[in-house]
Coordinates of C-alpha atoms and ligand atoms in Angstrom, one line a residue:
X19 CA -21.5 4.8 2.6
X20 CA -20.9 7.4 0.0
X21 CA -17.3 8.0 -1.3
X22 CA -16.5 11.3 -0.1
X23 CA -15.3 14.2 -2.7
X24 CA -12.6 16.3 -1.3
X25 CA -12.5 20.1 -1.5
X26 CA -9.3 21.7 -2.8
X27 CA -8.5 22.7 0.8
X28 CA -8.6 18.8 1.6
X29 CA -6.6 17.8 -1.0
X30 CA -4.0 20.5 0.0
X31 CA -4.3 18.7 3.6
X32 CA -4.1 15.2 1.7
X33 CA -1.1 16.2 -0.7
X34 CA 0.9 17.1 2.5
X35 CA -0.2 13.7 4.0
X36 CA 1.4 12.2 1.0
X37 CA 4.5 14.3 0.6
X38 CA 5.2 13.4 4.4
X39 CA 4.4 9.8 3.7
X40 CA 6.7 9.5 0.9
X41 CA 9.2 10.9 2.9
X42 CA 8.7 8.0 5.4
X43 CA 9.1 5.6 3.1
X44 CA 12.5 7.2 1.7
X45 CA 13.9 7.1 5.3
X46 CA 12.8 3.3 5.9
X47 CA 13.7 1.7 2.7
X48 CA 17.8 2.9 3.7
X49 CA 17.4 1.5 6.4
X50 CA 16.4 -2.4 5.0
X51 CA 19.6 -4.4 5.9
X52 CA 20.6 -7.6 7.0
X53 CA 21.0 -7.8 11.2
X54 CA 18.4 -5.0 11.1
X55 CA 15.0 -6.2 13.2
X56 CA 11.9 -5.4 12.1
X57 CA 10.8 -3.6 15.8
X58 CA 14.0 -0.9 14.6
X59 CA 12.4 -0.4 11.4
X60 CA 9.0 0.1 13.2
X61 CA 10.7 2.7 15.8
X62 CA 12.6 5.0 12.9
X63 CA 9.0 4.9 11.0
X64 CA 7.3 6.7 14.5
X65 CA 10.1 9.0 14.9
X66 CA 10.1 10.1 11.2
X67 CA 6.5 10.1 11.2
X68 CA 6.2 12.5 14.7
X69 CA 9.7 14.7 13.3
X70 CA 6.8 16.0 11.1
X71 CA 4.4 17.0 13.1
X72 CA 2.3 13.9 12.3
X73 CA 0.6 10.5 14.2
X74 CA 1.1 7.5 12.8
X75 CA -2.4 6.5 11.6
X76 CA -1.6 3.1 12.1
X77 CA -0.9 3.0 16.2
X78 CA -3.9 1.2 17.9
X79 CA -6.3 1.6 15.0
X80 CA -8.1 -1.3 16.0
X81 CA -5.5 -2.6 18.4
X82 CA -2.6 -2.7 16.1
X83 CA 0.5 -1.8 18.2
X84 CA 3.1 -0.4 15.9
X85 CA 3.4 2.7 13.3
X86 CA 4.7 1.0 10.2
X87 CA 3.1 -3.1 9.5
X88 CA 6.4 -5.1 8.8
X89 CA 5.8 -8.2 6.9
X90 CA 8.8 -10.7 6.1
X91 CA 8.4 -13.3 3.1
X92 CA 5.2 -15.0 3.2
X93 CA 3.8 -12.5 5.3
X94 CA 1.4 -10.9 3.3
X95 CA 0.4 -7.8 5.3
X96 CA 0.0 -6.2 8.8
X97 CA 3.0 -8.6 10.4
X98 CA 3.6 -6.9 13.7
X99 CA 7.7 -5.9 14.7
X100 CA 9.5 -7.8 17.0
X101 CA 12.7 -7.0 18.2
X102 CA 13.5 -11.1 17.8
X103 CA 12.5 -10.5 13.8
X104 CA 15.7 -9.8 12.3
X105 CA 15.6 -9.0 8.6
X106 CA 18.2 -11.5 6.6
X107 CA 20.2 -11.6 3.0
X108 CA 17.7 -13.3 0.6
X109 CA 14.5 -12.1 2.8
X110 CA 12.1 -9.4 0.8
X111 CA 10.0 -7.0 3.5
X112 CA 6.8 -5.2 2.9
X113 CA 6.7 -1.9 4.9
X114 CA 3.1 -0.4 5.4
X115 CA 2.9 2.9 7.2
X116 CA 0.7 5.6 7.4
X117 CA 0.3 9.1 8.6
X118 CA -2.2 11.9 9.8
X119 CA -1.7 15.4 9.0
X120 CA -4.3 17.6 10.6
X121 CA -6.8 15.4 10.3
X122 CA -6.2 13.8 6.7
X123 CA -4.6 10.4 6.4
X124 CA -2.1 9.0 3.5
X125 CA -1.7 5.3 3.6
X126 CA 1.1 4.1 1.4
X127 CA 3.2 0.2 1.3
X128 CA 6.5 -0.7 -0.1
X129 CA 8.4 -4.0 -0.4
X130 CA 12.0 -4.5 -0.9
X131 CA 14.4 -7.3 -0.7
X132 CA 17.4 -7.2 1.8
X133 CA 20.2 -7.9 0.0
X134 CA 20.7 -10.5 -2.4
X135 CA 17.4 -12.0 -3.5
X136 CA 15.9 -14.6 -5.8
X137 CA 15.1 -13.9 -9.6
X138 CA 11.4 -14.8 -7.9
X139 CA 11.4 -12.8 -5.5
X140 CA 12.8 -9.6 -7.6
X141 CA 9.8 -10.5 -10.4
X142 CA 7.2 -11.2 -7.2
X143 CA 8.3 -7.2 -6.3
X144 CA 8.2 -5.9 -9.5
X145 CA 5.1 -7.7 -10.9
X146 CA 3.4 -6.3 -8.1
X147 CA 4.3 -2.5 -8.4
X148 CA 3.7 -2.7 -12.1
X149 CA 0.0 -4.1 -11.1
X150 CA -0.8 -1.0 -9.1
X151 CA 0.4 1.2 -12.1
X152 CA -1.3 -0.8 -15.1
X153 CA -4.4 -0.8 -12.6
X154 CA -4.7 3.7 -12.1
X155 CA -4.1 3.9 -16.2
X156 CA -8.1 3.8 -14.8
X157 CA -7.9 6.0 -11.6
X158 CA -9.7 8.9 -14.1
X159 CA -12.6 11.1 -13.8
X160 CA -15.1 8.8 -15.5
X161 CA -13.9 5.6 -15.5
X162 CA -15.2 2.7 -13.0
X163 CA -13.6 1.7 -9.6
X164 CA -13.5 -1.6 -10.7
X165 CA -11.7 -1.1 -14.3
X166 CA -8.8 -0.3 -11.9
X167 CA -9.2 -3.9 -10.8
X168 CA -9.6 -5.5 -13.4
X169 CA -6.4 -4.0 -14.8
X170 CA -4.3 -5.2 -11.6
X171 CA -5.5 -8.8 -11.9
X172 CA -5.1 -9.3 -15.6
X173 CA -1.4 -7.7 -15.3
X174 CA -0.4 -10.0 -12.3
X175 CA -2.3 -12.9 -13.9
X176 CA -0.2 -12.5 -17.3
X177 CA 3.1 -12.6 -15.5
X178 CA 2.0 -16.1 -13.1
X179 CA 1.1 -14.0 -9.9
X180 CA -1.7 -14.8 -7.4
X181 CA -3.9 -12.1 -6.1
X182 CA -4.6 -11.9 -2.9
X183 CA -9.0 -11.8 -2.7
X184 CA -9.4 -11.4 1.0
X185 CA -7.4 -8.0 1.2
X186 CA -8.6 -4.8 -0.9
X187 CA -7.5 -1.1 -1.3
X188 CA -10.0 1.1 -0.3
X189 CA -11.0 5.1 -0.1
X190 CA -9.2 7.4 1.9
X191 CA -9.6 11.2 3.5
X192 CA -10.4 12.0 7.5
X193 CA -10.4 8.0 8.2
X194 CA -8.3 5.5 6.8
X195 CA -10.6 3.3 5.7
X196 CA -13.6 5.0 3.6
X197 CA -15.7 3.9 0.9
X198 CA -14.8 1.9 -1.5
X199 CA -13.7 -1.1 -0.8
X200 CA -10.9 -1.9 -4.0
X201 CA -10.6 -5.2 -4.6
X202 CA -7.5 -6.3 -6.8
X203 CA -9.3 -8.8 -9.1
X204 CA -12.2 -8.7 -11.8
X205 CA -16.0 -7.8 -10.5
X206 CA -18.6 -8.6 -12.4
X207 CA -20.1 -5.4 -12.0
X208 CA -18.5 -1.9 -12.9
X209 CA -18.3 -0.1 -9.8
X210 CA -18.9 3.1 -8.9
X211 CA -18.0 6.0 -11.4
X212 CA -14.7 7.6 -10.5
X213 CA -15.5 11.7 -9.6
X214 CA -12.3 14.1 -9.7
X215 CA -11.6 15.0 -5.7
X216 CA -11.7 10.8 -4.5
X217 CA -9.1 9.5 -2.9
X218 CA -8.1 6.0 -2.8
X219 CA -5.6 4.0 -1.4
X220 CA -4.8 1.4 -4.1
X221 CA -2.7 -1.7 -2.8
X222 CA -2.4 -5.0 -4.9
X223 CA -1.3 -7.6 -2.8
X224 CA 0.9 -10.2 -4.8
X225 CA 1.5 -13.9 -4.3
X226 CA 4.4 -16.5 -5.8
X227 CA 2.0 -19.4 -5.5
X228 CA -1.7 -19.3 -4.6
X229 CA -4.2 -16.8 -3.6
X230 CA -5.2 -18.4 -0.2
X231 CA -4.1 -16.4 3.2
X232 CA -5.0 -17.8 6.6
X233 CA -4.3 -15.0 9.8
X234 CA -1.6 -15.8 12.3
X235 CA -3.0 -16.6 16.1
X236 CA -1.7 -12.7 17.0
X237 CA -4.9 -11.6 15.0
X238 CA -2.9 -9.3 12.5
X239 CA -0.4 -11.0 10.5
X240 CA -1.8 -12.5 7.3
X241 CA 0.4 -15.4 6.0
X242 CA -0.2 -17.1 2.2
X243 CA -1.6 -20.3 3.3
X244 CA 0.6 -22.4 1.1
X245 CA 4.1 -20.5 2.5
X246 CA 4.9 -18.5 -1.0
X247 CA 6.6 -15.3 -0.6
X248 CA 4.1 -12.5 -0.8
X249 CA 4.8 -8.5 -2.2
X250 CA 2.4 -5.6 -1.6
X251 CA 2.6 -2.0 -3.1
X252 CA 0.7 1.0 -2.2
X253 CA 0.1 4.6 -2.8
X254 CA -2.7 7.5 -2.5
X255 CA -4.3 8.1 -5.0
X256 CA -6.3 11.8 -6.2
X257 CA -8.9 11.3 -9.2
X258 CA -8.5 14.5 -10.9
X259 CA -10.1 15.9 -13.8
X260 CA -6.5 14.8 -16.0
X261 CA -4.2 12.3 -14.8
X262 CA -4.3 10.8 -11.3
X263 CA -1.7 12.2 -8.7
X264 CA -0.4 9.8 -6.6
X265 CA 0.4 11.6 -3.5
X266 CA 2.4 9.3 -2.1
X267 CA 5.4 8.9 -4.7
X268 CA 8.4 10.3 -3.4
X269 CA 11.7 11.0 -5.8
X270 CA 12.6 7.8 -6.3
X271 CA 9.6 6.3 -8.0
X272 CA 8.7 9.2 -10.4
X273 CA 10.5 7.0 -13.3
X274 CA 8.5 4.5 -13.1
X275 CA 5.2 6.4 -13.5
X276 CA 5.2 6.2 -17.1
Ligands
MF3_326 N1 -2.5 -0.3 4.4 C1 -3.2 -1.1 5.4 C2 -4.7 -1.0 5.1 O1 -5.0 -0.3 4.3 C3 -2.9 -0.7 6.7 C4 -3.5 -1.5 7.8 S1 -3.3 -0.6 9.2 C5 -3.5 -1.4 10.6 O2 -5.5 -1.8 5.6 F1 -3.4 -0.5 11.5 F2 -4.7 -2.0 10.5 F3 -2.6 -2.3 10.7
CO327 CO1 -4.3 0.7 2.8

């Protein structure tokens, strides 16, 4: 499959997807506490989500059976909320959600710590969301998909990370999984040439320890395989002629996009 180039009514559609995303993820992170369970976190994402006039893009695509993916500590992505998962002091919590605005999708992850955490685990967070920025530095008109990385891998690598190889990002528009696949590590080719009006979803997935995940016998949740605590990070990304917008940033994160 081809990667889709969106006209400048679709990335209107997409930047709303975004801007309502971001919004989302504003809402959840308040709501990360201790004696919170990960099924509350899951409910307030859905009624967020529909308060704008939007689906979650996550609900039953393929099965899965929440709107936001919750994923505690080793959890690497997709864990499923429970109401008997409640979030703990010295825990950190990935929160993956999604949404569909007439017809577009924005896809966009975020992991915090609840409460007090580890020096580890603060560097696990912040290694991670650093990854996805060093990797768009390539998300331009004209460089390679696979500079972006590249750039992810050699930042996590430098600061004692493990990349996760089975997961990748991946493009993004009417479904939310389109051509390319991203992976987060070095290719030995270049990739395809980057073209203002892609979208991608980029979304490093970071380890403490090794790279290895195995799946959990509920067919979602993927665990590290050696128990290290796991942090992912996520946004939508538009190629543009000049820099990339990342559609999914809401006011809180605009410091750190330097
Ligand atoms: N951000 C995740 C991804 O891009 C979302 C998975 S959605 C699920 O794959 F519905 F499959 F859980
Ligand atoms: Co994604």
């Amino acid at each position: 499959m081809s990667i889709t180039i969106k006209s400048e009514r679709e990335t209107e559609l997409m930047t709303e997807a975004g801007r309502i995303l971001a919004i989302v993820h504003d809402e959840l992170k308040k709501a990360v506490k201790p004696g919170v369970t990960t099924l509350d976190i899951d409910r307030l994402g859905e009624e967020v989500i529909r308060s704008y006039g939007c689906e979650p893009s996550f609900l039953n695509y393929n099965g899965y059976p929440a709107s936001v993916c919750v994923s505690v500590n080793s959890e690497v992505v997709h864990g499923i909320p429970s109401r008997d998962r409640v979030l703990k002091e010295g825990d950190i919590v990935s929160l993956d959600a999604g949404v569909i605005y007439k017809g577009y999708h924005s896809d966009a992850a975020r992991t915090y710590g609840v409460g007090e955490i580890t020096k580890e685990a603060e560097k696990l967070i912040e290694v991670t969301q650093e990854s996805f920025f060093r990797g768009i530095r390539y998300a331009r008109d004209g460089c390679h998909l696979y500079d972006i990385s590249a750039a992810v891998e050699e930042y996590a690598r430098q600061n004692g990370c493990g990349v996760v190889r089975e997961l990748c990002g991946h493009g993004i528009g009417t479904r939310l999984h389109e051509s390319p696949e991203i992976p987060n590590f070095r290719m030995r080719r270049k990739g395809p040439k980057l073209k203002a009006g892609m979208t991608l979803a980029i979304e490093p997935m970071l380890t403490a320890g090794g790279e290895e995940v195995r799946w959990m016998a509920d067919g979602w949740t993927v665990v590290t395989a050696d128990g290290s605590l796991s942090a992912h990070y996520e946004n939508t990304v538009l190629i543009t002629e000049g820099e990339p917008k990342i559609l999914t940033l809401g006011a809180e994160k605009v410091r750190n996009q330097r």
